[in-house]
Amino acid sequence: MDFSFIIVIFLIGFIGSFISGMVGIGGSIIKYPMLLYIPPLFGLAAFSAHEVSGISAVQVFFATIGGVWAYRKGGYLNKTLIIYMGVAILVGSFIGGYGSKLLSEGAINLVYGILAVIAAVMMFIPKKGIDDIPLEQVTFNKWLAAILSLIVGIGAGIVGAAGAFILVPIMLVVLKIPTRMTIASSLAITFISSIGATIGKLTTGQVEYFPALIMVVASLIASPLGANLGKKVNTKILQWILAALILATSIKIWVDILF
């Protein structure tokens, strides 16, 4: 555990958490491949896939706390939306996590790939007028939100992800939630959905504590910085950054499935 190791892990956590706070996703879609591939490039010890998923789960938990804290003022957190979608995704993730043992690895990857493609397509659907709605006048179909969140939770639980990159396009396109409210509320929902994953990884010994601690420190610094920048950046730019991240994730998943 030399100084170069600490710096590399910190920078991975910082970059991933900054983007996470800015666009409202847990950030594991960025940090997972970075943790897996970057340390060996610097001649450092490589993590196994289990270790990476464990470190990512803990880090997402703290990154989302930091992001939510930064968005706590300004009316961006829609408490009703967070409760309905948060409870539903938590229930769904437990069902999916339990049911995943009945599926083959190929089937799990296929579920993830289908969810990612749907999310990518939805991000490129025009979202006219949603950011013209005053935050205090935002309404949505509560039961549709809960049902969709439950389905996402089951899929996310099956593949061991928080599911924010699928929730965000649903909130923007289907529920018509303004971009900044979507980003802030999705961070809170992702925090709720990450609780189960974090507990599961910790209790089954899949977490390397020292790298996880470095990532947590980086998260608590970078996530609020990203969130504060996200408040100032034009919402169209935020939507395009999100679309690019989700499309890249979708491509990566299908490359893994097919090759």
CSV table of C-alpha atoms in Angstrom, one decimal:
chain,number,residue,atom,x,y,z
A,1,MET,CA,0.0,0.0,0.0
A,2,ASP,CA,2.5,2.6,-1.1
A,3,PHE,CA,1.9,6.3,-1.9
A,4,SER,CA,1.3,5.8,-5.6
A,5,PHE,CA,-1.4,3.3,-4.8
A,6,ILE,CA,-3.2,5.8,-2.5
A,7,ILE,CA,-3.0,8.5,-5.2
A,8,VAL,CA,-4.3,6.3,-8.0
A,9,ILE,CA,-7.2,5.0,-5.9
A,10,PHE,CA,-8.0,8.5,-4.6
A,11,LEU,CA,-8.1,10.0,-8.2
A,12,ILE,CA,-10.4,7.2,-9.4
A,13,GLY,CA,-12.8,7.8,-6.5
A,14,PHE,CA,-12.6,11.6,-7.0
A,15,ILE,CA,-13.2,11.6,-10.8
A,16,GLY,CA,-16.1,9.1,-10.5
A,17,SER,CA,-17.7,10.8,-7.6
A,18,PHE,CA,-17.4,14.3,-9.2
A,19,ILE,CA,-19.3,13.0,-12.3
A,20,SER,CA,-21.7,11.1,-10.0
A,21,GLY,CA,-22.6,14.3,-8.1
A,22,MET,CA,-23.0,16.3,-11.2
A,23,VAL,CA,-25.3,14.1,-13.2
A,24,GLY,CA,-27.2,12.2,-10.4
A,25,ILE,CA,-26.0,8.6,-10.8
A,26,GLY,CA,-24.1,6.5,-8.2
A,27,GLY,CA,-21.0,6.5,-10.4
A,28,SER,CA,-20.3,2.8,-10.3
A,29,ILE,CA,-20.7,2.6,-14.1
A,30,ILE,CA,-17.6,4.9,-14.3
A,31,LYS,CA,-15.6,3.6,-11.3
A,32,TYR,CA,-16.1,-0.1,-11.9
A,33,PRO,CA,-14.0,-0.3,-15.1
A,34,MET,CA,-11.5,2.3,-13.7
A,35,LEU,CA,-10.9,0.2,-10.6
A,36,LEU,CA,-10.6,-2.9,-12.6
A,37,TYR,CA,-8.2,-1.7,-15.3
A,38,ILE,CA,-6.3,1.4,-14.1
A,39,PRO,CA,-4.2,0.1,-11.1
A,40,PRO,CA,-2.5,-2.6,-13.2
A,41,LEU,CA,-1.5,0.0,-15.8
A,42,PHE,CA,0.6,1.7,-13.1
A,43,GLY,CA,2.1,-1.6,-12.0
A,44,LEU,CA,-0.1,-1.8,-8.9
A,45,ALA,CA,-2.0,-4.8,-7.6
A,46,ALA,CA,-5.1,-5.7,-9.6
A,47,PHE,CA,-8.4,-6.1,-7.9
A,48,SER,CA,-10.7,-9.1,-8.6
A,49,ALA,CA,-14.2,-8.4,-9.9
A,50,HIS,CA,-15.7,-9.3,-6.5
A,51,GLU,CA,-13.3,-6.8,-4.7
A,52,VAL,CA,-14.1,-4.1,-7.3
A,53,SER,CA,-17.9,-4.6,-6.8
A,54,GLY,CA,-17.5,-4.5,-3.0
A,55,ILE,CA,-15.4,-1.3,-3.1
A,56,SER,CA,-17.8,0.3,-5.6
A,57,ALA,CA,-20.9,-0.5,-3.4
A,58,VAL,CA,-19.4,1.2,-0.4
A,59,GLN,CA,-18.2,4.1,-2.4
A,60,VAL,CA,-21.6,4.7,-4.1
A,61,PHE,CA,-23.2,4.7,-0.7
A,62,PHE,CA,-21.0,7.6,0.5
A,63,ALA,CA,-20.9,9.4,-2.9
A,64,THR,CA,-24.7,9.6,-3.0
A,65,ILE,CA,-24.8,10.9,0.6
A,66,GLY,CA,-22.4,13.7,-0.4
A,67,GLY,CA,-24.5,14.6,-3.5
A,68,VAL,CA,-27.8,14.6,-1.6
A,69,TRP,CA,-26.3,16.9,1.1
A,70,ALA,CA,-25.2,19.4,-1.6
A,71,TYR,CA,-28.7,19.4,-3.1
A,72,ARG,CA,-30.6,19.6,0.3
A,73,LYS,CA,-31.5,23.3,-0.3
A,74,GLY,CA,-33.3,24.8,-3.2
A,75,GLY,CA,-36.3,22.5,-3.5
A,76,TYR,CA,-34.5,20.0,-5.8
A,77,LEU,CA,-35.2,17.0,-3.6
A,78,ASN,CA,-38.8,15.8,-4.3
A,79,LYS,CA,-39.6,13.9,-1.0
A,80,THR,CA,-42.7,12.2,-2.4
A,81,LEU,CA,-40.8,10.9,-5.5
A,82,ILE,CA,-37.9,9.7,-3.3
A,83,ILE,CA,-40.2,7.8,-0.9
A,84,TYR,CA,-42.3,6.1,-3.6
A,85,MET,CA,-39.4,5.2,-5.9
A,86,GLY,CA,-36.9,4.6,-3.1
A,87,VAL,CA,-39.1,2.1,-1.2
A,88,ALA,CA,-40.0,0.3,-4.5
A,89,ILE,CA,-36.4,0.0,-5.7
A,90,LEU,CA,-35.3,-1.3,-2.4
A,91,VAL,CA,-37.9,-4.0,-2.4
A,92,GLY,CA,-37.1,-4.8,-6.0
A,93,SER,CA,-33.4,-5.0,-5.5
A,94,PHE,CA,-33.9,-7.5,-2.6
A,95,ILE,CA,-36.1,-9.6,-4.9
A,96,GLY,CA,-33.7,-9.4,-7.7
A,97,GLY,CA,-30.7,-10.1,-5.5
A,98,TYR,CA,-32.3,-13.2,-4.1
A,99,GLY,CA,-33.6,-14.4,-7.4
A,100,SER,CA,-30.2,-13.9,-9.2
A,101,LYS,CA,-28.9,-17.1,-7.8
A,102,LEU,CA,-31.5,-18.9,-10.0
A,103,LEU,CA,-30.1,-17.4,-13.2
A,104,SER,CA,-27.0,-18.2,-15.1
A,105,GLU,CA,-24.2,-15.5,-15.5
A,106,GLY,CA,-25.2,-15.2,-19.2
A,107,ALA,CA,-28.8,-14.5,-18.3
A,108,ILE,CA,-27.8,-11.9,-15.7
A,109,ASN,CA,-25.6,-10.1,-18.3
A,110,LEU,CA,-28.5,-10.2,-20.8
A,111,VAL,CA,-30.9,-8.6,-18.3
A,112,TYR,CA,-28.3,-5.8,-17.7
A,113,GLY,CA,-27.7,-5.3,-21.4
A,114,ILE,CA,-31.5,-5.0,-22.2
A,115,LEU,CA,-32.0,-2.5,-19.4
A,116,ALA,CA,-29.0,-0.4,-20.6
A,117,VAL,CA,-30.2,-0.3,-24.2
A,118,ILE,CA,-33.7,0.8,-23.0
A,119,ALA,CA,-32.1,3.5,-20.9
A,120,ALA,CA,-29.8,4.7,-23.7
A,121,VAL,CA,-32.7,5.0,-26.2
A,122,MET,CA,-34.8,6.9,-23.7
A,123,MET,CA,-32.0,9.5,-23.1
A,124,PHE,CA,-32.1,10.5,-26.8
A,125,ILE,CA,-35.9,11.0,-26.8
A,126,PRO,CA,-36.6,14.8,-26.9
A,127,LYS,CA,-37.5,16.2,-23.5
A,128,LYS,CA,-39.3,19.4,-24.4
A,129,GLY,CA,-40.5,21.8,-21.7
A,130,ILE,CA,-39.8,19.7,-18.6
A,131,ASP,CA,-37.4,22.3,-17.3
A,132,ASP,CA,-40.0,25.1,-17.7
A,133,ILE,CA,-42.1,23.6,-14.9
A,134,PRO,CA,-41.6,25.4,-11.5
A,135,LEU,CA,-40.2,22.9,-9.0
A,136,GLU,CA,-43.1,23.4,-6.5
A,137,GLN,CA,-45.6,22.6,-9.3
A,138,VAL,CA,-44.1,19.3,-10.4
A,139,THR,CA,-46.6,16.4,-10.4
A,140,PHE,CA,-46.2,12.7,-11.4
A,141,ASN,CA,-48.1,9.4,-11.4
A,142,LYS,CA,-47.1,8.0,-8.0
A,143,TRP,CA,-48.0,4.4,-8.7
A,144,LEU,CA,-46.4,4.4,-12.2
A,145,ALA,CA,-43.3,5.7,-10.5
A,146,ALA,CA,-43.4,3.0,-7.9
A,147,ILE,CA,-44.1,0.1,-10.4
A,148,LEU,CA,-41.3,1.2,-12.8
A,149,SER,CA,-38.9,1.6,-9.8
A,150,LEU,CA,-39.8,-1.9,-8.6
A,151,ILE,CA,-39.0,-3.3,-12.1
A,152,VAL,CA,-35.7,-1.4,-12.2
A,153,GLY,CA,-34.9,-2.6,-8.7
A,154,ILE,CA,-35.4,-6.2,-9.6
A,155,GLY,CA,-33.2,-5.8,-12.7
A,156,ALA,CA,-30.6,-3.9,-10.7
A,157,GLY,CA,-30.7,-6.4,-7.9
A,158,ILE,CA,-30.1,-9.3,-10.4
A,159,VAL,CA,-27.0,-7.6,-11.8
A,160,GLY,CA,-25.8,-6.0,-8.5
A,161,ALA,CA,-26.0,-2.4,-9.6
A,162,ALA,CA,-27.8,0.6,-8.0
A,163,GLY,CA,-29.8,1.2,-11.2
A,164,ALA,CA,-29.6,5.0,-11.3
A,165,PHE,CA,-28.5,5.1,-14.9
A,166,ILE,CA,-31.9,3.5,-15.8
A,167,LEU,CA,-34.0,5.5,-13.3
A,168,VAL,CA,-32.8,8.9,-14.6
A,169,PRO,CA,-34.2,8.5,-18.1
A,170,ILE,CA,-37.5,7.1,-16.6
A,171,MET,CA,-37.8,10.2,-14.4
A,172,LEU,CA,-37.0,12.5,-17.3
A,173,VAL,CA,-39.0,10.9,-20.2
A,174,VAL,CA,-41.9,9.0,-18.5
A,175,LEU,CA,-42.5,10.9,-15.3
A,176,LYS,CA,-41.6,14.3,-16.8
A,177,ILE,CA,-39.5,15.4,-13.8
A,178,PRO,CA,-37.3,18.5,-14.4
A,179,THR,CA,-33.6,17.8,-15.0
A,180,ARG,CA,-32.1,19.2,-11.7
A,181,MET,CA,-34.9,17.6,-9.6
A,182,THR,CA,-34.3,14.3,-11.4
A,183,ILE,CA,-30.5,14.5,-10.6
A,184,ALA,CA,-31.0,15.4,-6.9
A,185,SER,CA,-33.8,12.9,-6.3
A,186,SER,CA,-32.1,10.1,-8.2
A,187,LEU,CA,-29.0,10.5,-5.9
A,188,ALA,CA,-31.3,10.1,-2.9
A,189,ILE,CA,-33.1,7.0,-4.5
A,190,THR,CA,-29.7,5.5,-5.4
A,191,PHE,CA,-28.5,6.0,-1.8
A,192,ILE,CA,-31.6,4.0,-0.6
A,193,SER,CA,-31.0,1.3,-3.2
A,194,SER,CA,-27.3,1.1,-2.3
A,195,ILE,CA,-28.0,0.3,1.4
A,196,GLY,CA,-28.8,-3.3,0.7
A,197,ALA,CA,-25.8,-3.8,-1.7
A,198,THR,CA,-23.4,-2.2,0.8
A,199,ILE,CA,-24.6,-4.4,3.8
A,200,GLY,CA,-24.5,-7.5,1.5
A,201,LYS,CA,-20.9,-6.8,0.4
A,202,LEU,CA,-19.7,-6.0,3.9
A,203,THR,CA,-21.3,-9.0,5.6
A,204,THR,CA,-19.9,-11.4,2.9
A,205,GLY,CA,-16.3,-10.1,3.2
A,206,GLN,CA,-16.2,-8.7,-0.4
A,207,VAL,CA,-14.8,-5.3,0.7
A,208,GLU,CA,-11.1,-4.4,0.8
A,209,TYR,CA,-11.3,-1.8,3.6
A,210,PHE,CA,-8.2,0.3,2.9
A,211,PRO,CA,-9.0,1.1,-0.8
A,212,ALA,CA,-12.7,1.5,0.2
A,213,LEU,CA,-11.7,4.1,2.8
A,214,ILE,CA,-9.6,6.0,0.3
A,215,MET,CA,-12.6,6.0,-2.2
A,216,VAL,CA,-15.0,7.1,0.6
A,217,VAL,CA,-12.8,10.1,1.5
A,218,ALA,CA,-12.5,11.0,-2.3
A,219,SER,CA,-16.3,10.6,-2.6
A,220,LEU,CA,-17.2,12.9,0.3
A,221,ILE,CA,-14.9,15.6,-1.1
A,222,ALA,CA,-15.8,15.3,-4.9
A,223,SER,CA,-19.5,14.4,-4.9
A,224,PRO,CA,-20.7,17.8,-3.3
A,225,LEU,CA,-18.3,19.6,-5.7
A,226,GLY,CA,-19.9,17.9,-8.7
A,227,ALA,CA,-23.4,18.5,-7.4
A,228,ASN,CA,-22.6,22.2,-6.9
A,229,LEU,CA,-21.3,22.4,-10.5
A,230,GLY,CA,-24.4,20.5,-11.7
A,231,LYS,CA,-26.6,23.3,-10.3
A,232,LYS,CA,-24.9,25.8,-12.5
A,233,VAL,CA,-24.4,23.9,-15.8
A,234,ASN,CA,-27.1,24.2,-18.5
A,235,THR,CA,-29.6,21.4,-18.2
A,236,LYS,CA,-29.3,20.4,-21.9
A,237,ILE,CA,-25.5,19.9,-21.3
A,238,LEU,CA,-26.3,17.7,-18.3
A,239,GLN,CA,-28.7,15.7,-20.3
A,240,TRP,CA,-26.1,15.1,-23.1
A,241,ILE,CA,-23.4,14.1,-20.6
A,242,LEU,CA,-25.9,11.6,-19.1
A,243,ALA,CA,-26.9,10.3,-22.5
A,244,ALA,CA,-23.2,9.8,-23.4
A,245,LEU,CA,-22.4,8.0,-20.2
A,246,ILE,CA,-25.5,5.7,-20.5
A,247,LEU,CA,-24.8,5.0,-24.2
A,248,ALA,CA,-21.1,4.1,-23.3
A,249,THR,CA,-22.3,1.8,-20.6
A,250,SER,CA,-24.8,0.1,-22.9
A,251,ILE,CA,-22.0,-0.5,-25.5
A,252,LYS,CA,-19.6,-1.8,-22.9
A,253,ILE,CA,-22.2,-4.3,-21.6
A,254,TRP,CA,-23.1,-5.6,-25.0
A,255,VAL,CA,-19.4,-6.0,-26.0
A,256,ASP,CA,-18.9,-8.1,-22.8
A,257,ILE,CA,-22.0,-10.2,-23.7
A,258,LEU,CA,-21.1,-10.8,-27.3
A,259,PHE,CA,-17.4,-11.1,-27.1
